[in-house]
Amino acid sequence: MKVVIVGGVAGGATAAARIRRLDEQAEIIVFERSGYISYANCGLPYYIGDVITEPEALTLQTPQSFFTRFRVNMKVHHEVTSIHPERKTVSVTNLENGEVFEESYDKLLLSPGAKPTQPPVPGVGLEQLFTLRTVEDTFRIKEYINEHHPKSVVLAGGGFIGLELAENLRHLGMDVTIVQRPKQLLNPFDPDMAAFIHSEMRRQGIQLVLGHTVEGFAESHGGVDVLLKGASPLHADMVVLAIGVTPDSALAKAAGLELGMKGSIVVNDRMETSVPDIYAVGDAVQVRHFVTGLDALLPLAGPANKQGRIAADNICGGNSHYQGSQGSSIVKLFDLTAASTGINETSAKNAGLITDKVILSPMSHAGYYPGGKVMTMKVIFEKDTYRLLGAQIVGYEGVDKRIDVLATAIRAGMKATELKDLDLAYAPPYSSAKDPVNMAGYMIDNIAAGVLKQWFLEDLDTLPKDGSVTLLDTRTVGEYKRGHIEGFQLIPVDELRERLSEIDKNKPVYVICQSGLRSYISTRILAGSGYECYNFAGGFRFYDAVMNDRRLIEAATPCGMDQ
């Protein structure tokens, strides 16, 4: 059997190694147009920021090392220019000498990945304008920085690569501005959770210009003007386009393969395309979302590796199936860690799901053990069925552990109420006897039992202002003085039982505290005395972070960083 693989890196290189482990006699050829067949995409920003200092550290395998171990013929600087399914060949150009030839195959695997999205606007192609996808892109950016010593940069786009690059360029001492059309960074997060991400970026000196559309680029004073719709241009010494990626599917389209959303390659759960004996994996393929069951594009390294293995199994006569992607991801942003899995509240509603949620602020480990830090968790589940849909966590220590537990629970089909039953490891330096994941489960179980009734930030503007409801803040006097929501009367939780006469029993009571715990205790006191009451999800800490972020986004005025 002869297998030709187009593209290395995560999907292609994984498939090549797996095919060899399953079939010692197979002839395997990989064509890679760049000079690197297996490299750490996710590490590229950290090389630019001098966190990774050795270029060799980015290349996981070389053509020689791959051949030595797996006897796979890795041909770098070779571009496959067309596929001929009718005669089972591909046309290849050797980019080093211009030689053109055809290579036959029994099985063909496409792993072309995705390319940085470049908007059709004036100025794309300027010397000071960069994209980041390959090792070569990384070296080009690094060489430009070392040679020209730019003091300012605009990053067009606020996804994972853009934010990781922002951190690393900031560490190099550059003034960094992020501009993008949505009014938030990192779309896997809901806007309310993104507020905590925005706060950290601003704290580190990153200028955020959100809700603005880039209309083009123009060379100016040795740098670049980033032209914005309806606003003054942003000026910087260099610009990096990081507005997302587009499936690199030109080969597949020309060969007549079925394409899906955004031109992605349609595959079944065996990673087979619409043409016999042609498989596809990685960022270029359309997948099924594990949670919604809908078609999705999730360009992440983990799914690409899994898909490469599954395609290899089936190429070798197996029967492996891809169960779908759920988009688990995590990113380091200076001191902060932000992670998500499944779908967020916005996506759930767009998919027509009726949702509920809990928002909590647990400590990373036992409060009495030094060094614990608060994290913010948001867990989304389906109303009535309590099916887990997704989770988002922003914090410091322990975020990775909790998001992985929640990702596993979603994959296992657990109900949100069952999170309370998970038997998780505990010692004071690592967690609490009631782990944050357990706490989310307790809260959801209380909702299911009718013990906890909630109200949310989006309800605030619709609460009656005519005195027909009671608005109650149960924090301390000092906390209340430092900031509160207009119209909320203060009765600290520890004084509540003695002051029930101050609250009209005929009116619903909407309660808030700093994190949601004291207000929950207050609702139980009130409910035990015959009151109808609702607890604010997230607490004043959450309210204050989101509202402050909204004010800063609306007040932000783009300006050149050298002005």
XYZ file of C-alpha atoms in Angstrom:
563
model
C 0.000 0.000 0.000
C 1.266 3.458 -0.938
C 0.039 6.405 1.106
C 0.620 10.027 0.128
C 0.075 12.686 2.791
C -0.263 16.362 1.915
C 0.932 18.464 4.846
C 2.743 17.545 8.047
C 2.494 19.188 11.475
C -0.224 17.828 13.806
C -2.569 15.805 11.591
C -0.272 14.675 8.800
C 2.755 13.767 10.914
C 0.581 11.946 13.461
C -1.084 9.940 10.695
C 2.255 9.054 9.108
C 3.670 7.695 12.369
C 0.458 5.774 13.140
C 0.329 4.195 9.674
C 3.890 2.975 10.115
C 3.107 1.484 13.517
C 0.180 -0.405 11.964
C 1.795 -1.389 8.667
C 5.547 -1.934 8.472
C 5.378 -2.574 4.718
C 3.433 0.542 3.643
C 5.172 3.135 1.488
C 4.524 6.529 3.069
C 5.386 9.868 1.474
C 4.651 13.250 3.065
C 4.793 16.446 0.982
C 5.212 19.619 3.016
C 5.573 22.989 1.275
C 7.305 24.634 4.236
C 10.710 23.591 5.482
C 9.368 21.910 8.620
C 7.368 18.699 8.822
C 6.482 18.715 12.517
C 6.612 21.828 14.617
C 4.950 23.328 17.675
C 2.461 25.850 16.273
C 1.373 26.842 19.748
C 4.937 27.666 20.717
C 5.570 30.191 17.939
C 4.568 33.347 19.912
C 6.838 32.272 22.769
C 9.857 32.097 20.480
C 9.142 35.654 19.331
C 8.968 36.733 22.990
C 12.255 34.998 23.913
C 10.521 32.557 26.268
C 11.692 29.787 23.931
C 15.211 30.793 22.924
C 16.393 27.931 20.712
C 14.851 27.677 17.215
C 15.450 23.923 17.274
C 13.014 23.614 20.169
C 10.135 24.477 17.809
C 10.808 21.552 15.484
C 9.575 18.342 17.044
C 10.960 16.151 14.251
C 13.209 16.676 11.252
C 12.839 14.829 7.931
C 15.921 12.798 8.830
C 14.795 11.892 12.358
C 11.356 10.935 11.075
C 12.868 8.717 8.387
C 15.300 7.124 10.827
C 12.565 6.110 13.227
C 9.562 5.511 10.944
C 10.996 5.101 7.432
C 8.615 7.798 6.201
C 9.845 9.795 3.221
C 9.391 13.416 4.287
C 9.745 15.788 1.347
C 9.898 19.403 2.580
C 9.708 22.367 0.195
C 7.438 20.242 -2.005
C 4.013 21.662 -2.846
C 1.165 19.498 -4.099
C -0.510 21.646 -6.744
C -3.348 19.383 -7.888
C -5.085 16.073 -7.222
C -6.197 13.678 -9.959
C -8.643 11.264 -8.322
C -9.479 9.545 -11.630
C -5.921 8.226 -11.957
C -5.027 8.414 -8.249
C -2.077 10.769 -8.597
C -1.036 14.184 -7.331
C 1.009 16.831 -9.125
C 3.965 18.080 -7.094
C 6.362 21.006 -7.497
C 9.789 20.925 -5.896
C 10.046 24.490 -4.607
C 13.846 24.335 -4.421
C 14.560 23.527 -8.073
C 11.212 23.984 -9.849
C 10.897 20.320 -10.836
C 7.293 19.207 -11.516
C 6.240 15.574 -11.278
C 3.307 13.278 -10.523
C 3.161 10.886 -7.588
C 0.726 7.968 -7.490
C -1.147 6.818 -4.392
C -3.386 4.058 -3.135
C -4.619 6.228 -0.273
C -4.362 10.018 -0.062
C -4.540 12.022 3.177
C -5.011 15.792 3.078
C -3.697 17.755 6.044
C -3.283 21.258 4.580
C -4.311 23.109 7.728
C -5.644 26.638 7.676
C -4.141 29.904 6.526
C -4.336 33.289 8.264
C -7.389 35.184 7.097
C -6.362 38.193 5.056
C -9.187 40.672 4.488
C -9.574 42.141 0.982
C -8.573 45.629 2.073
C -5.968 48.097 0.790
C -2.431 47.763 2.105
C -2.223 44.010 2.630
C 1.317 43.117 1.570
C 3.174 46.006 3.198
C 6.662 45.192 4.462
C 5.660 45.998 8.034
C 2.554 43.769 7.879
C 2.880 40.170 9.099
C 0.871 37.004 9.656
C 1.827 34.134 11.961
C 1.241 30.544 10.913
C 4.505 28.779 10.113
C 8.014 28.601 11.535
C 9.119 30.745 8.596
C 6.551 33.400 9.584
C 7.944 33.305 13.112
C 11.533 33.784 11.990
C 10.459 36.632 9.694
C 8.764 38.487 12.558
C 11.665 37.821 14.911
C 14.236 39.014 12.369
C 12.236 42.192 11.712
C 12.084 42.948 15.438
C 15.809 42.297 15.917
C 16.748 44.439 12.921
C 14.322 47.365 13.193
C 13.594 47.446 16.950
C 9.932 48.501 16.567
C 8.496 50.230 19.593
C 4.812 49.738 18.797
C 2.601 47.099 17.219
C -1.066 46.735 16.318
C -2.522 43.259 16.408
C -5.619 42.961 14.231
C -7.559 40.215 15.957
C -8.180 39.041 19.513
C -8.065 35.246 19.281
C -5.628 32.850 20.956
C -2.619 33.599 18.740
C -3.247 37.346 18.875
C -3.383 37.393 22.674
C -0.371 35.127 23.144
C 1.568 37.313 20.732
C 0.393 40.450 22.564
C 1.818 39.114 25.815
C 5.139 38.179 24.254
C 5.577 41.459 22.388
C 4.707 43.344 25.560
C 7.436 41.397 27.368
C 9.840 42.697 24.709
C 8.918 46.225 25.784
C 6.660 47.131 22.869
C 3.496 49.221 23.066
C 0.725 46.831 22.022
C -2.753 47.593 20.750
C -5.369 44.982 19.866
C -8.138 46.024 17.506
C -11.040 43.923 16.297
C -14.666 44.165 15.238
C -16.322 42.187 18.065
C -16.557 43.989 21.394
C -14.684 41.247 23.177
C -11.554 39.115 22.987
C -11.611 35.315 22.701
C -14.970 34.348 21.220
C -15.156 30.979 23.044
C -15.948 33.074 26.123
C -19.162 34.950 26.808
C -18.800 38.740 27.010
C -19.264 38.725 30.783
C -16.404 36.266 31.303
C -14.258 38.073 28.746
C -14.455 41.129 31.022
C -11.925 39.499 33.364
C -9.603 38.825 30.427
C -9.906 42.439 29.275
C -9.078 43.661 32.777
C -5.824 41.691 32.889
C -4.776 42.844 29.427
C -5.374 46.480 30.345
C -3.554 46.006 33.662
C -0.526 44.831 31.689
C -0.576 47.939 29.493
C -2.320 46.497 26.424
C -4.590 49.007 24.679
C -7.886 47.441 23.607
C -9.795 48.922 20.677
C -12.866 46.713 20.509
C -15.907 47.086 18.285
C -13.917 48.697 15.445
C -13.553 47.401 11.884
C -10.199 47.505 10.071
C -10.690 48.976 6.576
C -7.110 48.925 5.358
C -3.463 49.729 5.940
C -1.254 52.553 4.693
C 2.483 53.146 4.986
C 3.131 56.258 7.054
C 6.249 57.806 8.641
C 8.177 54.560 8.374
C 5.360 52.597 10.011
C 1.787 51.617 9.276
C -1.525 53.397 9.707
C -4.315 50.956 10.517
C -7.413 52.484 8.958
C -10.575 52.084 11.008
C -14.182 52.521 9.971
C -15.610 55.647 11.557
C -12.558 56.363 13.728
C -9.072 57.842 13.593
C -6.303 55.565 12.279
C -4.015 53.683 14.623
C -0.318 54.188 13.903
C 2.338 51.609 14.761
C 5.798 50.500 13.689
C 4.449 47.085 12.655
C 1.151 45.204 12.326
C 0.301 41.533 12.740
C -2.883 40.161 11.193
C -4.434 37.668 13.590
C -8.117 37.922 12.681
C -8.585 34.189 12.388
C -7.860 31.371 9.992
C -9.493 30.073 6.823
C -9.437 26.392 5.788
C -6.734 25.871 3.174
C -8.920 23.837 0.846
C -8.013 25.062 -2.659
C -6.612 21.638 -3.598
C -9.741 19.856 -2.453
C -12.008 22.306 -4.258
C -10.130 21.940 -7.539
C -10.317 18.160 -7.247
C -14.104 18.247 -6.824
C -14.267 17.208 -3.167
C -17.395 18.269 -1.292
C -16.861 21.460 0.700
C -18.717 22.787 3.730
C -18.776 25.909 5.872
C -16.187 28.550 4.944
C -14.864 26.258 2.222
C -13.834 23.512 4.639
C -13.496 19.901 3.514
C -16.505 17.715 4.342
C -15.593 14.375 5.947
C -17.514 11.606 7.666
C -16.668 10.283 11.116
C -14.011 8.014 9.556
C -12.316 11.148 8.162
C -13.208 10.087 4.598
C -13.951 12.792 2.037
C -16.601 12.565 -0.679
C -14.047 10.958 -3.035
C -13.014 7.321 -2.434
C -9.561 6.704 -0.945
C -9.081 10.379 -0.051
C -9.076 11.317 3.645
C -8.729 14.728 5.305
C -7.871 15.886 8.827
C -7.011 18.967 10.851
C -7.874 22.631 10.573
C -9.141 22.300 6.998
C -12.017 19.915 7.789
C -15.566 20.465 8.934
C -16.409 18.477 12.056
C -19.453 17.726 14.170
C -19.602 19.616 17.436
C -19.814 17.086 20.237
C -22.249 19.154 22.301
C -24.631 20.581 19.688
C -24.291 17.973 16.962
C -24.016 20.833 14.457
C -21.310 21.350 11.838
C -18.360 23.326 13.202
C -14.837 24.523 12.526
C -12.537 24.073 15.520
C -8.915 24.620 14.477
C -7.143 23.153 17.503
C -4.115 20.878 17.835
C -5.799 18.225 19.988
C -8.566 17.384 17.500
C -6.083 17.412 14.592
C -3.927 14.802 16.327
C -6.928 12.596 17.095
C -8.202 12.877 13.524
C -4.780 11.931 12.146
C -4.782 8.763 14.226
C -8.347 7.859 13.190
C -7.624 8.399 9.489
C -4.503 6.249 9.797
C -6.473 3.452 11.456
C -9.009 3.434 8.638
C -6.375 3.691 5.903
C -4.859 0.531 7.399
C -8.168 -1.332 7.349
C -9.454 -0.424 10.811
C -12.790 1.027 11.815
C -12.132 4.099 13.968
C -14.627 6.925 14.300
C -14.256 10.564 15.330
C -16.799 11.409 18.007
C -16.766 15.153 17.419
C -14.967 18.189 18.833
C -16.019 20.094 21.941
C -13.479 22.900 21.671
C -11.609 22.530 24.950
C -8.972 25.255 25.086
C -6.763 27.140 27.505
C -4.530 30.187 27.227
C -1.995 31.924 29.461
C -2.375 35.709 29.504
C 0.361 37.224 31.641
C -0.569 36.152 35.209
C -4.030 34.994 34.183
C -5.272 31.662 32.843
C -8.464 31.455 30.799
C -10.014 28.146 29.755
C -13.232 26.881 28.195
C -14.869 23.683 27.034
C -18.085 22.847 25.237
C -20.217 25.794 24.165
C -20.770 29.142 25.803
C -24.119 30.695 26.628
C -24.174 32.752 23.430
C -23.581 29.708 21.212
C -26.112 27.635 23.139
C -28.834 30.206 22.552
C -27.865 30.520 18.876
C -28.269 26.746 18.623
C -31.811 27.032 19.977
C -31.036 25.475 23.361
C -32.872 26.611 26.481
C -30.153 27.113 29.056
C -29.459 27.879 32.678
C -26.151 28.671 34.383
C -24.293 29.109 37.615
C -21.521 31.635 38.225
C -19.243 31.215 41.216
C -15.963 32.571 42.590
C -14.199 29.773 44.453
C -10.634 29.754 45.763
C -8.002 27.720 43.927
C -7.294 25.799 47.134
C -8.236 25.792 50.811
C -8.626 29.336 52.098
C -6.601 28.699 55.238
C -3.579 27.520 53.228
C -1.438 30.476 52.041
C -1.478 31.590 48.419
C -5.005 30.735 47.354
C -6.462 32.876 44.567
C -10.003 33.450 43.378
C -11.180 32.066 40.060
C -14.417 32.853 38.232
C -16.386 29.875 36.921
C -19.410 29.838 34.644
C -21.092 26.492 33.978
C -23.793 26.237 31.303
C -26.390 23.469 31.277
C -29.654 22.687 29.541
C -32.748 23.681 31.470
C -34.961 20.828 32.622
C -32.622 18.054 31.348
C -29.549 19.365 33.222
C -27.307 18.204 30.371
C -23.875 19.804 30.711
C -23.214 22.112 27.763
C -20.051 24.009 28.581
C -17.888 25.833 31.083
C -15.597 28.838 31.236
C -13.036 29.576 33.935
C -10.805 32.614 34.365
C -8.305 32.712 37.197
C -4.803 31.779 38.239
C -3.815 28.465 39.823
C -5.973 25.389 39.287
C -7.913 26.592 36.250
C -6.467 23.846 34.048
C -7.428 21.111 36.500
C -11.050 22.227 36.792
C -11.630 22.768 33.066
C -10.283 19.285 32.328
C -12.622 17.749 34.905
C -15.570 19.583 33.348
C -14.470 18.638 29.823
C -14.352 14.990 30.890
C -17.785 15.257 32.508
C -19.244 16.646 29.266
C -17.599 13.885 27.212
C -18.926 11.264 29.643
C -22.479 12.586 29.293
C -22.819 13.478 32.956
C -25.664 15.664 34.107
C -24.732 18.960 35.693
C -26.271 17.840 38.982
C -23.844 14.900 39.089
C -20.835 17.204 39.415
C -21.510 17.201 43.150
C -20.786 13.464 43.277
C -17.329 13.549 41.691
C -14.661 12.195 44.049
C -11.807 14.632 43.427
C -8.373 14.750 45.031
C -7.987 17.108 47.970
C -5.117 18.447 50.017
C -4.912 22.054 51.270
C -2.218 23.167 48.760
C -4.285 21.916 45.807
C -7.999 22.195 46.496
C -10.730 22.335 49.102
C -12.753 19.502 50.563
C -15.531 20.921 48.421
C -13.731 21.339 45.106
C -14.922 24.206 42.869
C -16.359 21.634 40.451
C -18.280 20.041 43.327
C -19.488 23.487 44.378
C -20.895 24.109 40.906
C -22.669 20.762 41.198
C -24.110 21.663 44.611
C -25.478 24.916 43.226
C -27.053 23.201 40.222
C -28.509 20.502 42.468
C -30.065 23.260 44.589
C -31.618 24.735 41.453
C -33.033 21.341 40.498
C -34.491 20.935 43.990
C -35.998 24.433 43.983
C -33.769 25.501 46.855
C -31.913 28.096 44.774
C -33.680 30.628 42.565
C -31.424 33.044 40.680
C -31.483 36.375 38.966
C -28.847 37.556 36.517
C -27.065 40.660 35.348
C -29.212 40.781 32.215
C -32.297 41.033 34.488
C -31.106 44.195 36.210
C -32.534 46.693 33.725
C -35.939 44.992 33.802
C -36.324 44.903 37.580
C -39.259 47.130 38.586
C -38.221 50.510 39.924
C -41.672 51.316 41.344
C -41.106 49.755 44.754
C -42.963 46.543 43.925
C -39.855 44.474 44.670
C -37.229 44.644 47.404
C -33.590 45.050 46.340
C -31.317 43.803 49.111
C -27.518 43.950 49.540
C -26.271 41.631 52.303
C -22.570 42.577 52.397
C -20.813 44.526 55.142
C -21.127 48.260 55.611
C -17.563 48.754 54.375
C -18.136 46.728 51.202
C -21.333 48.629 50.491
C -19.591 51.995 50.882
C -16.878 50.980 48.428
C -19.475 50.350 45.742
C -23.054 49.179 45.338
C -25.919 49.105 42.842
C -28.219 52.102 43.075
C -31.502 51.268 44.772
C -30.276 48.327 46.872
C -30.760 48.669 50.611
C -28.107 47.275 52.929
C -28.797 44.661 55.590
C -25.694 42.557 56.352
C -26.431 38.842 56.358
C -25.525 38.436 60.036
C -28.139 41.063 60.989
C -30.865 39.770 58.680
C -32.860 37.623 61.095
C -33.176 40.493 63.557
C -34.205 42.963 60.817
C -36.763 40.940 58.860
C -39.413 43.460 59.893
C -37.737 45.987 57.573
C -38.524 43.809 54.535
C -42.069 43.637 53.122
C -43.117 39.983 52.991
C -45.540 40.707 50.158
C -42.766 41.720 47.740
C -40.243 39.480 45.932
C -36.720 40.038 47.259
C -33.723 40.232 44.914
C -30.555 39.654 46.914
C -26.873 40.347 46.162
C -23.578 39.965 48.039
C -19.917 40.035 46.999
C -19.625 36.547 45.478
C -23.040 34.914 45.814
C -22.517 32.862 48.974
C -23.784 35.271 51.636
C -26.712 36.255 49.460
C -27.584 32.557 49.042
C -27.531 32.138 52.833
C -29.734 35.220 53.018
C -32.259 33.749 50.582
C -32.509 30.628 52.759
C -33.156 32.789 55.828
C -35.786 34.723 53.910
C -37.392 31.645 52.358
C -37.591 30.043 55.789
C -39.639 33.024 56.906
C -42.038 32.903 53.956
C -40.406 35.326 51.508
C -40.137 34.846 47.737
C -36.474 35.528 46.992
C -33.833 35.315 44.268
C -30.034 35.193 44.491
C -27.801 37.210 42.129
C -25.529 34.922 40.113
C -21.881 35.918 40.450
C -22.209 38.552 43.129
C -21.202 42.223 43.149
C -17.630 41.289 42.213
C -18.920 39.854 38.946
C -21.310 42.766 38.376
C -18.582 45.340 38.968
C -16.100 43.668 36.608
C -18.596 43.362 33.756
C -20.053 46.847 34.093
C -16.632 48.477 34.377
C -15.518 46.622 31.243
C -18.574 47.807 29.331
C -17.869 51.400 30.310
C -14.243 51.162 29.208
C -15.161 49.602 25.855
C -17.696 52.315 25.100
C -15.372 55.095 26.277
C -12.305 53.871 24.382
C -11.161 56.262 21.670
C -8.659 54.861 19.164
C -5.503 56.900 18.917
C -2.063 56.426 17.445
C 0.303 55.018 20.025
C 2.969 57.533 19.146
C 0.693 60.496 19.756
